[in-house]
Coordinates of C-alpha atoms and ligand atoms in Angstrom, one line a residue:
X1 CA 4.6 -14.9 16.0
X2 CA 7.9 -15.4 16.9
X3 CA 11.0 -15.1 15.1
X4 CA 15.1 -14.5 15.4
X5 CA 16.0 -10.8 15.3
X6 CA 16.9 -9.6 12.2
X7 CA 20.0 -7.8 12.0
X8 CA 19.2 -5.4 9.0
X9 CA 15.7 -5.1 10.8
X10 CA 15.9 -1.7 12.4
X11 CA 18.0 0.3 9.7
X12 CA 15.5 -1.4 7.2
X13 CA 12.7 0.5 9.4
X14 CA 14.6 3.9 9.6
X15 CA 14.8 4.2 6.2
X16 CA 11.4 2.9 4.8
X17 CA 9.3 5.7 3.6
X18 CA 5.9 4.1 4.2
X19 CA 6.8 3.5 8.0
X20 CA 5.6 6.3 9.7
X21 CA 8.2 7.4 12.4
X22 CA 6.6 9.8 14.5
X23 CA 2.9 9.0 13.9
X24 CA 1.4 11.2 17.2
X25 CA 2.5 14.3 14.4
X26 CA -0.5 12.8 12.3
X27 CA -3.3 12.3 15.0
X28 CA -6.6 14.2 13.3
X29 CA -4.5 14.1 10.2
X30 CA -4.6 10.7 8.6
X31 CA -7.4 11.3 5.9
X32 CA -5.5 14.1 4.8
X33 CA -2.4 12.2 4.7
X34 CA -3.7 9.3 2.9
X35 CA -6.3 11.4 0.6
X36 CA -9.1 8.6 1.7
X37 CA -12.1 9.5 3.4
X38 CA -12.4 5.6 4.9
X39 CA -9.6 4.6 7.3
X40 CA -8.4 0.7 7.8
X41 CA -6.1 -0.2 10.4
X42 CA -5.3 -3.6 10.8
X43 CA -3.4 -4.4 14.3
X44 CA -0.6 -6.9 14.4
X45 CA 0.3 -7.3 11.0
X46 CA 2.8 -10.1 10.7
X47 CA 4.9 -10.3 7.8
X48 CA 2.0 -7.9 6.2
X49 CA 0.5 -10.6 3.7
X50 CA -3.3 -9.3 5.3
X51 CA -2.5 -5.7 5.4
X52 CA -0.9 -5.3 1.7
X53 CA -3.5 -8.1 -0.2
X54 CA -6.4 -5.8 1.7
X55 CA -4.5 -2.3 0.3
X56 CA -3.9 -4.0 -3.2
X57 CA -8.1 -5.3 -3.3
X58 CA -9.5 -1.6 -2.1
X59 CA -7.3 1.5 -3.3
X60 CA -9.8 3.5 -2.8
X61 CA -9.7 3.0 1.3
X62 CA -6.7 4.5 3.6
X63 CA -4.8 1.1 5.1
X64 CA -2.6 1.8 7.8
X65 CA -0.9 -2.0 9.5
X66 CA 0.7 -1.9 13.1
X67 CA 3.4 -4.0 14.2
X68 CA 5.5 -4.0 17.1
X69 CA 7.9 -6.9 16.6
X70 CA 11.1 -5.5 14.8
X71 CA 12.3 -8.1 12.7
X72 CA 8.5 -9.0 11.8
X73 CA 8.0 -5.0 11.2
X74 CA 10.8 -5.3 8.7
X75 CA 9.4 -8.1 6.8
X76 CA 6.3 -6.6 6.5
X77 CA 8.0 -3.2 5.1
X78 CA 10.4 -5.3 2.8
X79 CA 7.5 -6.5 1.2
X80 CA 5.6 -2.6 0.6
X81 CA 8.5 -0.6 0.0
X82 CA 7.0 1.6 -2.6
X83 CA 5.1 4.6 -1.3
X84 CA 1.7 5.2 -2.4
X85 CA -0.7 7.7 -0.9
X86 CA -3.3 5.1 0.7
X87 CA -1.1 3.3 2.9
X88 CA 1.3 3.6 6.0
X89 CA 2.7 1.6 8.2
X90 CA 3.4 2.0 12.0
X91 CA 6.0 0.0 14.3
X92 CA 5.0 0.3 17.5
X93 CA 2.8 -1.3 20.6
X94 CA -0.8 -1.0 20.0
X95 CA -0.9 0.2 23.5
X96 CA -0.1 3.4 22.2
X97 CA -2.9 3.3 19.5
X98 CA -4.6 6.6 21.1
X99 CA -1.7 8.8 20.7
X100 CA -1.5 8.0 17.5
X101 CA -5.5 8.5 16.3
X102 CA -7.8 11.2 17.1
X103 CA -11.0 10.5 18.6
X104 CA -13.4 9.1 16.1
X105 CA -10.6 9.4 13.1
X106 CA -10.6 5.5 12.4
X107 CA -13.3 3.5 10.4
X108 CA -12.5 0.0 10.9
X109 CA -10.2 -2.0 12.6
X110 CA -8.6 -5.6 11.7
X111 CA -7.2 -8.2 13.8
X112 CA -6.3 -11.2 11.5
X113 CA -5.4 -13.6 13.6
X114 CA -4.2 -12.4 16.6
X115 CA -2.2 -13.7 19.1
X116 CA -4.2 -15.9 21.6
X117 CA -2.0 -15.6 24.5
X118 CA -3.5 -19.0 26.3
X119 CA -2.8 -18.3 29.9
X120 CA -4.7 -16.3 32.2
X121 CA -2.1 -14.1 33.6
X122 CA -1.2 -13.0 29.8
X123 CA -4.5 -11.9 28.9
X124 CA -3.8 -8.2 28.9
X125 CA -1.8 -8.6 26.2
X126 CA -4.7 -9.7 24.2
X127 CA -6.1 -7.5 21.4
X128 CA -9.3 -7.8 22.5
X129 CA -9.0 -7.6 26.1
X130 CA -11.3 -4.6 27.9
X131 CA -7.7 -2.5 27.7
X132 CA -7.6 -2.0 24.1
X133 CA -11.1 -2.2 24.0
X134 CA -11.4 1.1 25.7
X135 CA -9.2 2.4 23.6
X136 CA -10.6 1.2 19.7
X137 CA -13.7 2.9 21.2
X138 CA -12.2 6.4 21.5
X139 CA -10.7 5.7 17.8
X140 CA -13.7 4.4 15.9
X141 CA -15.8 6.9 14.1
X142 CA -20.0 6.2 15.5
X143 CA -20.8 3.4 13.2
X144 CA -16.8 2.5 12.7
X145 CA -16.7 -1.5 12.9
X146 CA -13.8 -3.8 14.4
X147 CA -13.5 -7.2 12.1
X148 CA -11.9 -9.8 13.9
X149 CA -10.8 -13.6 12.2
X150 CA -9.0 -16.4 13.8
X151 CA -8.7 -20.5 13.9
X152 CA -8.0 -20.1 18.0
X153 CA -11.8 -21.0 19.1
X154 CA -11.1 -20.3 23.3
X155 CA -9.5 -16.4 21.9
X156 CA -12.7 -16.2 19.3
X157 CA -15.3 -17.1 23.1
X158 CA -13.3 -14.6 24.8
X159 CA -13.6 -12.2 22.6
X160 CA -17.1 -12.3 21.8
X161 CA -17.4 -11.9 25.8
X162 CA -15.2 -8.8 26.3
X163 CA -17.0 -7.2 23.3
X164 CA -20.4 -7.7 24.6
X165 CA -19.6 -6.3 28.4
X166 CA -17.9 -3.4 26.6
X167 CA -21.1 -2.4 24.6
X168 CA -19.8 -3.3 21.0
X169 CA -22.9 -5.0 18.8
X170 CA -22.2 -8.1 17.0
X171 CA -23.4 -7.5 13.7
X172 CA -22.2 -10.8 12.1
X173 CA -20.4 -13.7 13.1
X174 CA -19.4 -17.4 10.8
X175 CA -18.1 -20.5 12.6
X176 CA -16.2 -21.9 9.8
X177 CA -16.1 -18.4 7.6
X178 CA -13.9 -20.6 4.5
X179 CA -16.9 -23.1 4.2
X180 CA -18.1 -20.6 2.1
X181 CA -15.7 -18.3 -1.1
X182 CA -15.5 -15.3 0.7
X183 CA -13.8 -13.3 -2.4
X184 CA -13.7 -10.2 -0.4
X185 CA -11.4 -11.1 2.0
X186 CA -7.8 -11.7 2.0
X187 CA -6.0 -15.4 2.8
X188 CA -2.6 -14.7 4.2
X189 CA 0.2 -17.3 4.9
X190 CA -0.5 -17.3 8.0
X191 CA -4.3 -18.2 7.4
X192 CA -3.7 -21.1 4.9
X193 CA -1.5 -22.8 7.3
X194 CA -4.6 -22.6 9.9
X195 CA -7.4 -23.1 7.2
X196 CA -6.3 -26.7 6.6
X197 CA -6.4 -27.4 10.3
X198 CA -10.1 -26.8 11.5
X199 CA -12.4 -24.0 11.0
X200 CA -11.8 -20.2 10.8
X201 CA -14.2 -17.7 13.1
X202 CA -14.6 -14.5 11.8
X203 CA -17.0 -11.7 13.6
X204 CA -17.8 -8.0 13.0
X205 CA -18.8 -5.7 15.8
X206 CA -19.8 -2.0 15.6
X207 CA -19.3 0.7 18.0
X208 CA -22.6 2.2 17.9
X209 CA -23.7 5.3 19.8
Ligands
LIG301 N1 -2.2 -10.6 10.9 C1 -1.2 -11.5 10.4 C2 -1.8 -12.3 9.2 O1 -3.0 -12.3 9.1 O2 -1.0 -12.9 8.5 C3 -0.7 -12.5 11.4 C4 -0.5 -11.9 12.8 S1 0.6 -12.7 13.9 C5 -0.1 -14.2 14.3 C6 0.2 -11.6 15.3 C7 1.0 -10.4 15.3 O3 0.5 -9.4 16.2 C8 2.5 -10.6 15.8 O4 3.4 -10.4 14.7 C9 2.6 -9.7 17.0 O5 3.9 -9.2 17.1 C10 1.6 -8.7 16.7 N2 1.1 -8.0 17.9 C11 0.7 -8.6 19.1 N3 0.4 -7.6 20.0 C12 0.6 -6.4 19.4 C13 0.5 -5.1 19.8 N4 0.2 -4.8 21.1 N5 0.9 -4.1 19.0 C14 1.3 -4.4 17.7 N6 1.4 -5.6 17.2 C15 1.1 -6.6 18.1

């Protein structure tokens, strides 16, 4: 997702109470923080539609969204600017994801749509590639799960390819997941653009062991 810089972005992100500034502070400490036994992270928020509809439908779960973009960060934040307990936000590089959570301290993990990043030489800077993979494993708790949806077929192959080799068990997966009412689940802007295009994939892996 790409977007002009916002210039109220990064004063906007000083001052929200929900963003978490110094998140490391809270590693082994998030279930305390958010008084939820079950921690939710969804990676690459966007504007936040996902992450806040997913907070709003289960209260009684811990959500905590990462962004790194600035401007996006913002708009995310402008939209969840009252504080409650069960959620937090962090703007930062996923990279970092293993400072910021203890090993075993997260219980599932979204990416809702993530970017595909087409060409080869970008494909570290894919969500699911074997990098980040190495990491979500240290983070997950033994049967924590990583739920993945997006309309980008080639990213969805991929994916299913790096999860496999890195020992994650595919416990479900849908070709066109919107065929079907899937009430659970939350349809963000981003989605419904895609949705009338072609089919959404979804999948669900779980650590195991
Ligand atoms: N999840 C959103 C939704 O469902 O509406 C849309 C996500 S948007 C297409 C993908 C987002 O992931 C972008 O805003 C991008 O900045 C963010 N992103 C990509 N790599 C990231 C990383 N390493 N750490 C944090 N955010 C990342």
């Amino acid at each position: 997702m790409r977007m002009r810089k916002l210039k109220w972005a990064a004063d906007f992100i000083a001052n929200s109470e929900v963003n978490v500034h110094n998140p490391e502070i809270y590693q082994g400490k998030w279930r305390e923080l958010l008084n939820r036994d079950c921690i939710h992270v969804e990676i690459g928020t966007g504007k936040g539609d996902y992450w806040i509809g997913m907070a709003n439908l289960y209260p009684e779960l811990g959500w905590i969204g990462i962004e790194k973009q600035e401007s996006v960060a913002a708009l995310a934040l402008r939209k969840k600017d009252t504080l409650e307990q069960q959620t937090r936000f962090i703007h930062g590089d996923a990279a970092n994801i293993d400072q910021w959570f203890a090993k075993k301290e997260i219980d599932v993990i979204h990416l809702n749509f993530s970017d595909p990043w087409p060409k080869n030489r970008n494909k570290k800077r894919r969500l699911s590639n074997e990098r980040f993979l190495d990491k979500y494993h240290q983070i997950l708790s033994d049967d924590g799960q990583i739920i993945m949806k997006t309309d980008n077929r080639s990213l969805f192959e991929y994916s299913i390819i790096e999860f496999q080799n890195f020992g994650f068990k595919l416990e479900e997966i849908y070709l066109d997941f919107r065929s079907e009412q899937h009430d659970e689940d939350i349809i963000s802007e981003y989605e419904r653009k895609f949705m009338e295009k072609g089919p959404i994939y979804r999948a669900v892996w779980v650590k195991g062991g």
